[in-house]
Short mmCIF file of N, CA, C and O in Angstrom, two decimals:
data_model
loop_
_atom_site.label_atom_id
_atom_site.label_comp_id
_atom_site.label_asym_id
_atom_site.label_seq_id
_atom_site.Cartn_x
_atom_site.Cartn_y
_atom_site.Cartn_z
N UNK A 1 -23.09 87.53 -35.19
CA UNK A 1 -23.83 86.66 -36.26
C UNK A 1 -24.52 85.00 -36.41
O UNK A 1 -24.77 85.08 -36.62
N UNK A 2 -23.75 84.53 -35.78
CA UNK A 2 -23.55 82.57 -35.72
C UNK A 2 -24.75 82.94 -34.44
O UNK A 2 -25.46 81.50 -34.86
N UNK A 3 -25.35 83.33 -33.88
CA UNK A 3 -26.28 82.73 -32.79
C UNK A 3 -27.40 83.84 -33.77
O UNK A 3 -28.66 83.47 -33.49
N UNK A 4 -27.11 84.25 -34.47
CA UNK A 4 -28.64 84.48 -34.65
C UNK A 4 -28.33 83.24 -36.64
O UNK A 4 -29.97 83.12 -36.09
N UNK A 5 -27.48 83.26 -36.65
CA UNK A 5 -28.15 81.98 -37.66
C UNK A 5 -29.08 81.18 -36.53
O UNK A 5 -28.99 80.30 -37.32
N UNK A 6 -28.47 80.43 -35.75
CA UNK A 6 -28.99 79.66 -35.12
C UNK A 6 -30.45 79.63 -35.10
O UNK A 6 -31.04 79.07 -34.59
N UNK A 7 -31.14 81.31 -34.20
CA UNK A 7 -31.92 81.35 -33.94
C UNK A 7 -32.61 81.39 -35.83
O UNK A 7 -34.05 80.90 -35.19
N UNK A 8 -32.08 80.86 -36.46
CA UNK A 8 -33.03 81.36 -38.08
C UNK A 8 -33.14 80.40 -37.66
O UNK A 8 -34.48 78.81 -38.30
N UNK A 9 -32.04 78.98 -37.30
CA UNK A 9 -32.24 77.86 -38.09
C UNK A 9 -33.21 76.43 -37.08
O UNK A 9 -34.11 76.31 -37.44
N UNK A 10 -33.58 77.30 -35.47
CA UNK A 10 -34.22 77.11 -34.71
C UNK A 10 -36.06 77.42 -35.37
O UNK A 10 -36.38 77.23 -34.78
N UNK A 11 -35.71 79.10 -35.50
CA UNK A 11 -37.03 78.84 -35.81
C UNK A 11 -37.49 78.08 -37.37
O UNK A 11 -38.81 77.77 -36.81
N UNK A 12 -36.95 78.07 -38.19
CA UNK A 12 -37.05 76.95 -39.16
C UNK A 12 -37.55 75.71 -38.58
O UNK A 12 -38.62 75.39 -39.26
N UNK A 13 -36.78 75.29 -37.32
CA UNK A 13 -37.60 74.01 -37.33
C UNK A 13 -38.19 73.84 -36.37
O UNK A 13 -39.10 72.97 -36.66
N UNK A 14 -38.60 74.77 -36.08
CA UNK A 14 -39.91 74.87 -34.84
C UNK A 14 -40.97 75.08 -35.79
O UNK A 14 -42.48 74.81 -36.18
N UNK A 15 -40.43 75.73 -37.46
CA UNK A 15 -42.25 76.51 -38.20
C UNK A 15 -42.09 74.37 -39.20
O UNK A 15 -43.26 74.75 -39.59
N UNK A 16 -41.15 74.10 -39.22
CA UNK A 16 -41.42 73.05 -39.81
C UNK A 16 -42.10 71.06 -39.32
O UNK A 16 -42.39 70.28 -39.25
N UNK A 17 -42.35 71.41 -38.01
CA UNK A 17 -42.90 70.86 -37.26
C UNK A 17 -43.79 70.55 -36.73
O UNK A 17 -44.82 72.00 -36.51
N UNK A 18 -45.03 69.89 -36.41
CA UNK A 18 -46.28 69.82 -35.71
C UNK A 18 -46.92 69.33 -34.66
O UNK A 18 -45.48 68.05 -34.81
N UNK A 19 -47.38 69.22 -34.10
CA UNK A 19 -48.08 68.86 -32.76
C UNK A 19 -49.45 67.33 -34.26
O UNK A 19 -50.11 68.76 -33.99
N UNK A 20 -48.91 66.47 -34.70
CA UNK A 20 -50.60 65.86 -35.03
C UNK A 20 -51.79 65.72 -34.10
O UNK A 20 -51.46 65.68 -31.90
N UNK A 21 -52.85 65.32 -34.19
CA UNK A 21 -54.18 65.05 -33.71
C UNK A 21 -53.75 63.24 -33.21
O UNK A 21 -52.54 62.72 -33.59
N UNK A 22 -54.44 64.14 -31.34
CA UNK A 22 -54.56 61.87 -31.83
C UNK A 22 -54.76 60.59 -32.24
O UNK A 22 -53.82 59.65 -32.57
N UNK A 23 -55.94 61.32 -33.04
CA UNK A 23 -55.71 60.42 -34.41
C UNK A 23 -54.96 59.76 -35.32
O UNK A 23 -54.69 58.53 -35.31
N UNK A 24 -54.42 60.95 -35.34
CA UNK A 24 -52.94 60.98 -36.01
C UNK A 24 -51.89 59.89 -35.41
O UNK A 24 -51.52 59.03 -36.36
N UNK A 25 -51.46 60.44 -34.51
CA UNK A 25 -50.55 59.10 -33.50
C UNK A 25 -51.77 58.48 -33.40
O UNK A 25 -50.71 56.80 -33.22
N UNK A 26 -52.30 57.67 -33.19
CA UNK A 26 -52.95 56.38 -33.26
C UNK A 26 -52.71 55.85 -34.21
O UNK A 26 -52.61 54.57 -34.44
N UNK A 27 -53.43 56.14 -35.24
CA UNK A 27 -53.03 55.21 -36.78
C UNK A 27 -51.86 55.42 -36.79
O UNK A 27 -51.30 54.29 -37.80
N UNK A 28 -51.02 55.89 -37.07
CA UNK A 28 -49.12 55.52 -37.39
C UNK A 28 -48.18 54.34 -36.09
O UNK A 28 -48.49 53.68 -36.85
N UNK A 29 -49.28 54.80 -35.16
CA UNK A 29 -48.73 53.96 -34.49
C UNK A 29 -49.62 52.36 -34.47
O UNK A 29 -48.80 51.26 -34.15
N UNK A 30 -50.57 52.76 -34.26
CA UNK A 30 -51.01 51.50 -34.80
C UNK A 30 -50.71 50.16 -35.73
O UNK A 30 -50.94 49.00 -36.01
N UNK A 31 -50.57 51.07 -36.86
CA UNK A 31 -50.01 50.87 -38.67
C UNK A 31 -48.44 49.98 -37.80
O UNK A 31 -48.49 49.12 -38.72
N UNK A 32 -47.76 50.53 -37.60
CA UNK A 32 -46.00 50.04 -37.04
C UNK A 32 -46.48 48.89 -36.06
O UNK A 32 -45.65 48.00 -35.98
N UNK A 33 -47.22 48.81 -35.11
CA UNK A 33 -47.72 47.99 -34.08
C UNK A 33 -47.69 46.57 -34.98
O UNK A 33 -47.27 45.55 -34.23
N UNK A 34 -48.66 47.04 -35.83
CA UNK A 34 -49.24 45.74 -35.95
C UNK A 34 -48.66 44.91 -36.68
O UNK A 34 -48.56 44.02 -37.55
N UNK A 35 -47.52 45.91 -37.53
CA UNK A 35 -46.45 44.96 -38.97
C UNK A 35 -45.68 44.61 -38.84
O UNK A 35 -44.90 43.54 -39.03
N UNK A 36 -45.52 45.03 -36.71
CA UNK A 36 -43.59 43.89 -36.01
C UNK A 36 -44.53 44.27 -34.66
O UNK A 36 -44.75 45.11 -33.91
N UNK A 37 -45.26 43.20 -34.52
CA UNK A 37 -46.30 42.94 -32.96
C UNK A 37 -44.90 42.55 -32.03
O UNK A 37 -45.60 43.36 -30.61
N UNK A 38 -43.76 42.23 -31.79
CA UNK A 38 -42.83 41.91 -30.83
C UNK A 38 -42.40 43.83 -30.38
O UNK A 38 -41.78 43.46 -29.82
N UNK A 39 -42.25 44.76 -31.17
CA UNK A 39 -41.89 45.75 -31.04
C UNK A 39 -42.23 46.50 -29.61
O UNK A 39 -43.15 46.90 -29.37
N UNK A 40 -41.05 46.74 -29.71
CA UNK A 40 -41.62 47.15 -27.17
C UNK A 40 -41.85 49.16 -27.84
O UNK A 40 -41.05 49.00 -28.92
N UNK A 41 -42.40 49.96 -26.47
CA UNK A 41 -43.12 51.08 -26.65
C UNK A 41 -41.95 51.66 -27.85
O UNK A 41 -41.98 52.67 -27.83
N UNK A 42 -40.33 52.02 -27.05
CA UNK A 42 -39.08 53.18 -27.55
C UNK A 42 -38.92 52.52 -29.03
O UNK A 42 -38.75 54.23 -30.25
N UNK A 43 -39.04 51.45 -29.80
CA UNK A 43 -38.86 51.25 -31.25
C UNK A 43 -39.88 52.47 -31.92
O UNK A 43 -39.88 52.38 -33.18
N UNK A 44 -41.42 51.44 -30.83
CA UNK A 44 -42.39 52.51 -31.83
C UNK A 44 -42.36 53.39 -31.88
O UNK A 44 -42.88 54.53 -32.80
N UNK A 45 -42.18 54.57 -30.92
CA UNK A 45 -42.00 55.58 -31.02
C UNK A 45 -41.29 56.33 -32.16
O UNK A 45 -41.56 56.97 -32.11
N UNK A 46 -40.15 55.01 -31.90
CA UNK A 46 -38.84 55.95 -33.02
C UNK A 46 -39.45 55.73 -34.07
O UNK A 46 -39.19 56.32 -34.84
N UNK A 47 -40.23 54.20 -34.92
CA UNK A 47 -40.63 54.53 -35.59
C UNK A 47 -41.65 55.51 -36.31
O UNK A 47 -41.25 55.69 -37.04
N UNK A 48 -42.40 55.78 -35.01
CA UNK A 48 -43.41 56.58 -35.77
C UNK A 48 -43.30 58.35 -36.22
O UNK A 48 -43.79 58.79 -37.12
N UNK A 49 -41.48 58.90 -35.52
CA UNK A 49 -41.41 59.83 -35.80
C UNK A 49 -40.04 59.81 -36.87
O UNK A 49 -40.11 60.55 -36.95
N UNK A 50 -39.68 57.79 -37.31
CA UNK A 50 -38.66 58.88 -38.08
C UNK A 50 -39.62 58.68 -39.21
O UNK A 50 -39.26 58.73 -40.69
N UNK A 51 -40.82 58.27 -39.69
CA UNK A 51 -42.10 57.75 -40.48
C UNK A 51 -42.52 59.26 -40.24
O UNK A 51 -42.99 59.21 -41.88
N UNK A 52 -42.54 60.00 -39.88
CA UNK A 52 -42.95 61.31 -39.64
C UNK A 52 -42.38 62.57 -39.28
O UNK A 52 -42.07 62.61 -37.72
N UNK A 53 -41.18 62.75 -40.15
CA UNK A 53 -40.15 64.04 -39.39
C UNK A 53 -40.34 64.92 -39.10
O UNK A 53 -39.72 65.25 -37.84
N UNK A 54 -41.97 65.49 -39.07
CA UNK A 54 -42.15 66.80 -38.55
C UNK A 54 -43.08 66.64 -37.89
O UNK A 54 -43.49 67.71 -37.01
N UNK A 55 -43.45 65.77 -36.50
CA UNK A 55 -44.69 65.79 -35.67
C UNK A 55 -43.35 65.74 -34.97
O UNK A 55 -41.93 65.12 -34.42
N UNK A 56 -43.87 66.78 -33.60
CA UNK A 56 -43.73 66.52 -32.15
C UNK A 56 -44.39 65.04 -31.45
O UNK A 56 -45.30 65.78 -31.06
N UNK A 57 -43.38 64.67 -31.04
CA UNK A 57 -45.10 63.80 -30.27
C UNK A 57 -43.56 62.96 -29.35
O UNK A 57 -42.88 62.81 -29.52
N UNK A 58 -44.21 62.88 -28.21
CA UNK A 58 -43.81 61.84 -26.86
C UNK A 58 -43.99 60.85 -26.60
O UNK A 58 -44.89 60.28 -27.83
N UNK A 59 -43.47 60.21 -26.31
CA UNK A 59 -42.92 58.21 -26.42
C UNK A 59 -44.54 58.70 -25.21
O UNK A 59 -44.78 57.34 -25.57
N UNK A 60 -44.80 59.10 -23.89
CA UNK A 60 -46.00 59.18 -23.81
C UNK A 60 -47.14 59.21 -23.97
O UNK A 60 -48.02 58.31 -24.39
N UNK A 61 -47.64 60.72 -25.09
CA UNK A 61 -48.09 60.10 -25.86
C UNK A 61 -48.15 58.98 -26.79
O UNK A 61 -49.56 58.80 -27.64
N UNK A 62 -47.60 57.96 -27.52
CA UNK A 62 -47.36 57.34 -27.82
C UNK A 62 -48.32 56.00 -27.57
O UNK A 62 -48.10 55.49 -27.44
N UNK A 63 -47.93 55.81 -26.44
CA UNK A 63 -47.83 54.34 -25.78
C UNK A 63 -49.29 55.51 -25.06
O UNK A 63 -50.37 53.63 -24.89
N UNK A 64 -50.15 56.36 -25.17
CA UNK A 64 -51.76 56.57 -24.59
C UNK A 64 -52.19 55.73 -26.17
O UNK A 64 -53.29 55.60 -26.37
N UNK A 65 -51.43 55.70 -27.40
CA UNK A 65 -52.01 55.98 -28.45
C UNK A 65 -52.57 54.92 -29.24
O UNK A 65 -53.72 53.54 -29.23
N UNK A 66 -51.13 53.95 -28.19
CA UNK A 66 -51.27 52.71 -28.04
C UNK A 66 -52.57 51.88 -27.05
O UNK A 66 -53.26 50.81 -27.59
N UNK A 67 -52.95 52.35 -26.52
CA UNK A 67 -53.66 51.67 -25.32
C UNK A 67 -54.81 52.02 -25.86
O UNK A 67 -56.02 51.33 -25.78
N UNK A 68 -55.12 53.24 -26.50
CA UNK A 68 -56.60 53.90 -26.84
C UNK A 68 -56.37 52.73 -28.98
O UNK A 68 -57.94 52.49 -28.66
N UNK A 69 -55.40 52.44 -28.87
CA UNK A 69 -55.40 51.78 -30.67
C UNK A 69 -56.23 50.04 -29.90
O UNK A 69 -57.09 50.07 -30.68
N UNK A 70 -55.78 49.97 -29.01
CA UNK A 70 -55.67 48.98 -28.95
C UNK A 70 -57.22 48.56 -27.70
O UNK A 70 -57.92 47.13 -27.43
N UNK A 71 -57.36 49.22 -27.66
CA UNK A 71 -58.49 48.82 -26.49
C UNK A 71 -57.59 48.85 -24.70
O UNK A 71 -59.14 48.47 -23.66
N UNK A 72 -57.03 49.17 -25.09
CA UNK A 72 -56.07 49.02 -23.60
C UNK A 72 -56.82 50.16 -22.46
O UNK A 72 -55.96 51.50 -22.39
N UNK A 73 -56.46 49.11 -21.54
CA UNK A 73 -57.12 50.64 -20.17
C UNK A 73 -56.08 51.37 -20.05
O UNK A 73 -55.09 50.66 -20.48
N UNK A 74 -56.00 52.28 -19.14
CA UNK A 74 -54.69 53.83 -19.60
C UNK A 74 -53.75 52.30 -17.79
O UNK A 74 -54.03 51.76 -16.93
N UNK A 75 -53.10 52.10 -17.94
CA UNK A 75 -51.83 51.52 -17.42
C UNK A 75 -51.93 51.84 -16.23
O UNK A 75 -51.22 52.93 -15.98
N UNK A 76 -52.06 51.11 -15.16
CA UNK A 76 -52.11 51.77 -13.39
C UNK A 76 -51.49 50.74 -12.69
O UNK A 76 -50.74 49.83 -13.62
N UNK A 77 -50.87 50.75 -11.21
CA UNK A 77 -50.01 50.11 -10.76
C UNK A 77 -50.67 48.17 -11.32
O UNK A 77 -52.33 48.59 -10.58
N UNK A 78 -50.13 47.77 -11.60
CA UNK A 78 -50.40 46.22 -11.44
C UNK A 78 -51.23 45.45 -10.12
O UNK A 78 -51.70 44.28 -10.83
N UNK A 79 -50.70 45.39 -9.65
CA UNK A 79 -51.25 45.06 -8.18
C UNK A 79 -51.11 46.11 -6.96
O UNK A 79 -49.88 46.82 -7.07
N UNK A 80 -51.79 46.35 -6.08
CA UNK A 80 -51.62 47.10 -5.50
C UNK A 80 -50.21 46.43 -4.40
O UNK A 80 -49.37 45.82 -3.91
N UNK A 81 -49.24 48.59 -3.90
CA UNK A 81 -48.06 48.11 -3.37
C UNK A 81 -47.88 47.61 -2.30
O UNK A 81 -48.80 47.72 -1.17
N UNK A 82 -47.25 47.27 -1.97
CA UNK A 82 -46.32 46.17 -0.86
C UNK A 82 -47.28 47.23 0.54
O UNK A 82 -46.15 48.21 0.19
N UNK A 83 -46.66 46.62 1.46
CA UNK A 83 -46.97 47.73 2.99
C UNK A 83 -45.73 47.70 3.29
O UNK A 83 -44.79 47.10 2.88
N UNK A 84 -45.40 49.19 3.76
CA UNK A 84 -44.34 49.82 3.51
C UNK A 84 -42.95 49.17 4.23
O UNK A 84 -43.86 48.59 5.87
N UNK A 85 -42.14 48.36 4.03
CA UNK A 85 -41.40 47.69 5.74
C UNK A 85 -40.71 48.64 6.49
O UNK A 85 -39.68 49.33 6.35
N UNK A 86 -40.44 47.86 7.80
CA UNK A 86 -40.09 48.65 8.61
C UNK A 86 -38.17 48.77 8.32
O UNK A 86 -37.96 47.99 7.90
N UNK A 87 -37.25 49.43 8.43
CA UNK A 87 -35.38 49.61 8.13
C UNK A 87 -35.15 48.56 9.44
O UNK A 87 -36.01 48.43 10.67
N UNK A 88 -34.24 48.25 9.31
CA UNK A 88 -34.20 47.15 10.20
C UNK A 88 -33.91 47.70 11.74
O UNK A 88 -33.86 47.30 12.80
N UNK A 89 -33.20 49.34 11.51
CA UNK A 89 -33.05 49.94 12.53
C UNK A 89 -34.41 49.80 13.20
O UNK A 89 -34.36 50.20 14.56
N UNK A 90 -35.22 50.30 12.33
CA UNK A 90 -36.83 50.71 13.43
C UNK A 90 -37.22 49.19 14.35
O UNK A 90 -37.79 48.92 15.11
N UNK A 91 -37.37 47.63 13.11
CA UNK A 91 -37.34 46.84 13.79
C UNK A 91 -36.24 46.07 14.56
O UNK A 91 -37.01 46.05 16.24
N UNK A 92 -35.32 47.05 15.16
CA UNK A 92 -34.74 46.46 16.31
C UNK A 92 -34.86 47.43 17.56
O UNK A 92 -35.02 46.95 18.58
N UNK A 93 -35.09 48.89 16.88
CA UNK A 93 -35.42 49.61 17.78
C UNK A 93 -36.90 49.35 18.30
O UNK A 93 -37.17 49.54 18.98
N UNK A 94 -38.11 48.27 17.70
CA UNK A 94 -39.28 47.78 18.33
C UNK A 94 -38.85 46.51 19.84
O UNK A 94 -39.18 47.65 20.42
N UNK A 95 -37.56 46.06 19.14
CA UNK A 95 -37.52 45.06 19.58
C UNK A 95 -37.34 44.96 21.79
O UNK A 95 -37.56 44.52 22.10
N UNK A 96 -36.10 46.44 20.99
CA UNK A 96 -35.39 46.71 22.08
C UNK A 96 -36.81 47.88 23.06
O UNK A 96 -36.85 46.88 24.18
N UNK A 97 -37.22 47.91 22.68
CA UNK A 97 -38.58 48.81 23.26
C UNK A 97 -39.68 47.56 23.75
O UNK A 97 -39.64 47.38 25.36
N UNK A 98 -40.16 46.22 23.24
CA UNK A 98 -40.41 45.42 23.51
C UNK A 98 -40.15 44.53 24.73
O UNK A 98 -40.15 44.83 26.00
N UNK A 99 -38.25 44.49 24.39
CA UNK A 99 -37.80 44.10 25.77
C UNK A 99 -37.69 44.46 26.79
O UNK A 99 -37.93 43.49 28.16
N UNK A 100 -37.66 46.00 27.24
CA UNK A 100 -37.48 46.37 28.34
C UNK A 100 -38.40 47.06 28.92
O UNK A 100 -38.93 46.20 29.70
N UNK A 101 -40.53 46.67 27.74
CA UNK A 101 -41.19 46.42 28.93
C UNK A 101 -41.26 45.35 29.56
O UNK A 101 -41.87 45.06 31.09
N UNK A 102 -41.10 44.40 28.69
CA UNK A 102 -41.51 42.89 29.36
C UNK A 102 -40.43 42.93 30.72
O UNK A 102 -40.69 42.46 31.62
N UNK A 103 -38.88 43.71 30.27
CA UNK A 103 -38.18 43.51 31.96
C UNK A 103 -38.86 43.75 32.48
O UNK A 103 -38.57 43.97 33.84
N UNK A 104 -39.39 45.03 32.52
CA UNK A 104 -40.02 46.29 33.91
C UNK A 104 -40.88 45.61 34.62
O UNK A 104 -41.20 45.54 35.49
N UNK A 105 -41.89 44.67 33.20
CA UNK A 105 -43.54 43.87 33.79
C UNK A 105 -42.64 43.11 34.96
O UNK A 105 -43.66 42.71 36.01
N UNK A 106 -41.79 42.26 34.59
CA UNK A 106 -40.83 41.46 35.31
C UNK A 106 -40.43 41.78 36.69
O UNK A 106 -40.95 41.50 37.65
N UNK A 107 -39.77 42.78 36.84
CA UNK A 107 -39.35 42.95 38.04
C UNK A 107 -40.60 43.68 38.77
O UNK A 107 -40.67 43.62 40.15
N UNK A 108 -41.39 44.80 38.88
CA UNK A 108 -42.82 44.95 39.15
C UNK A 108 -43.52 44.10 39.50
O UNK A 108 -43.99 43.59 40.86
N UNK A 109 -43.55 42.73 38.92
CA UNK A 109 -44.67 41.17 39.53
C UNK A 109 -43.61 41.07 39.96
O UNK A 109 -43.42 39.88 41.06
N UNK A 110 -42.36 41.37 40.51
CA UNK A 110 -41.21 40.16 41.43
C UNK A 110 -41.91 40.73 42.82
O UNK A 110 -41.93 41.51 43.05
N UNK A 111 -41.50 39.73 43.53
CA UNK A 111 -41.66 39.55 45.30
C UNK A 111 -40.42 40.69 45.81
O UNK A 111 -39.56 40.63 45.40
N UNK A 112 -40.68 41.34 46.87
CA UNK A 112 -40.33 42.45 46.94
C UNK A 112 -38.49 41.44 47.95
O UNK A 112 -39.26 40.01 48.59
N UNK A 113 -37.67 42.14 48.24
CA UNK A 113 -36.88 41.10 48.49
C UNK A 113 -36.32 40.06 47.96
O UNK A 113 -34.75 39.76 47.68
N UNK A 114 -36.42 39.86 46.30
CA UNK A 114 -35.85 39.26 45.92
C UNK A 114 -34.69 40.46 44.72
O UNK A 114 -35.05 41.46 44.54
N UNK A 115 -33.98 39.14 44.34
CA UNK A 115 -32.92 40.27 43.25
C UNK A 115 -33.57 41.04 41.83
O UNK A 115 -34.58 39.89 41.44
N UNK A 116 -33.67 41.97 41.45
CA UNK A 116 -34.27 42.07 40.22
C UNK A 116 -33.75 41.81 39.08
O UNK A 116 -32.20 41.98 38.92
N UNK A 117 -34.94 42.08 37.76
CA UNK A 117 -33.65 41.04 36.01
C UNK A 117 -32.67 42.46 35.99
O UNK A 117 -33.24 43.87 36.44
N UNK A 118 -32.12 42.25 35.43
CA UNK A 118 -31.12 43.02 35.21
C UNK A 118 -31.68 43.78 33.73
O UNK A 118 -31.98 42.78 32.76
N UNK A 119 -31.61 44.74 34.03
CA UNK A 119 -32.49 46.37 32.71
C UNK A 119 -30.88 46.97 31.50
O UNK A 119 -30.26 46.63 31.62
#
């Protein structure tokens, strides 16, 4: 019977929540942000949910609403990603291969009868 009550209370909760239109989220988020310009995204999201307890709205949706409200483009990467650096292992492997190639070239260039360089 307790699981039945839980299912009923979950159904009641679902019946009491709504997914608001984007314009409503934009309006609510802008009102809160204008009143509290130093407030960050997480706090604006919480304030929007506190002010509208029946709303189902994610932090991501509030972020998009703020971007729309203030005419900010969707946030993308701020700068191009840095080129991927080789790991220390890869760097050591490359240096070893270059050193071996250099030694082989020196050994081939050495005149016959001379002592070859150690490999």
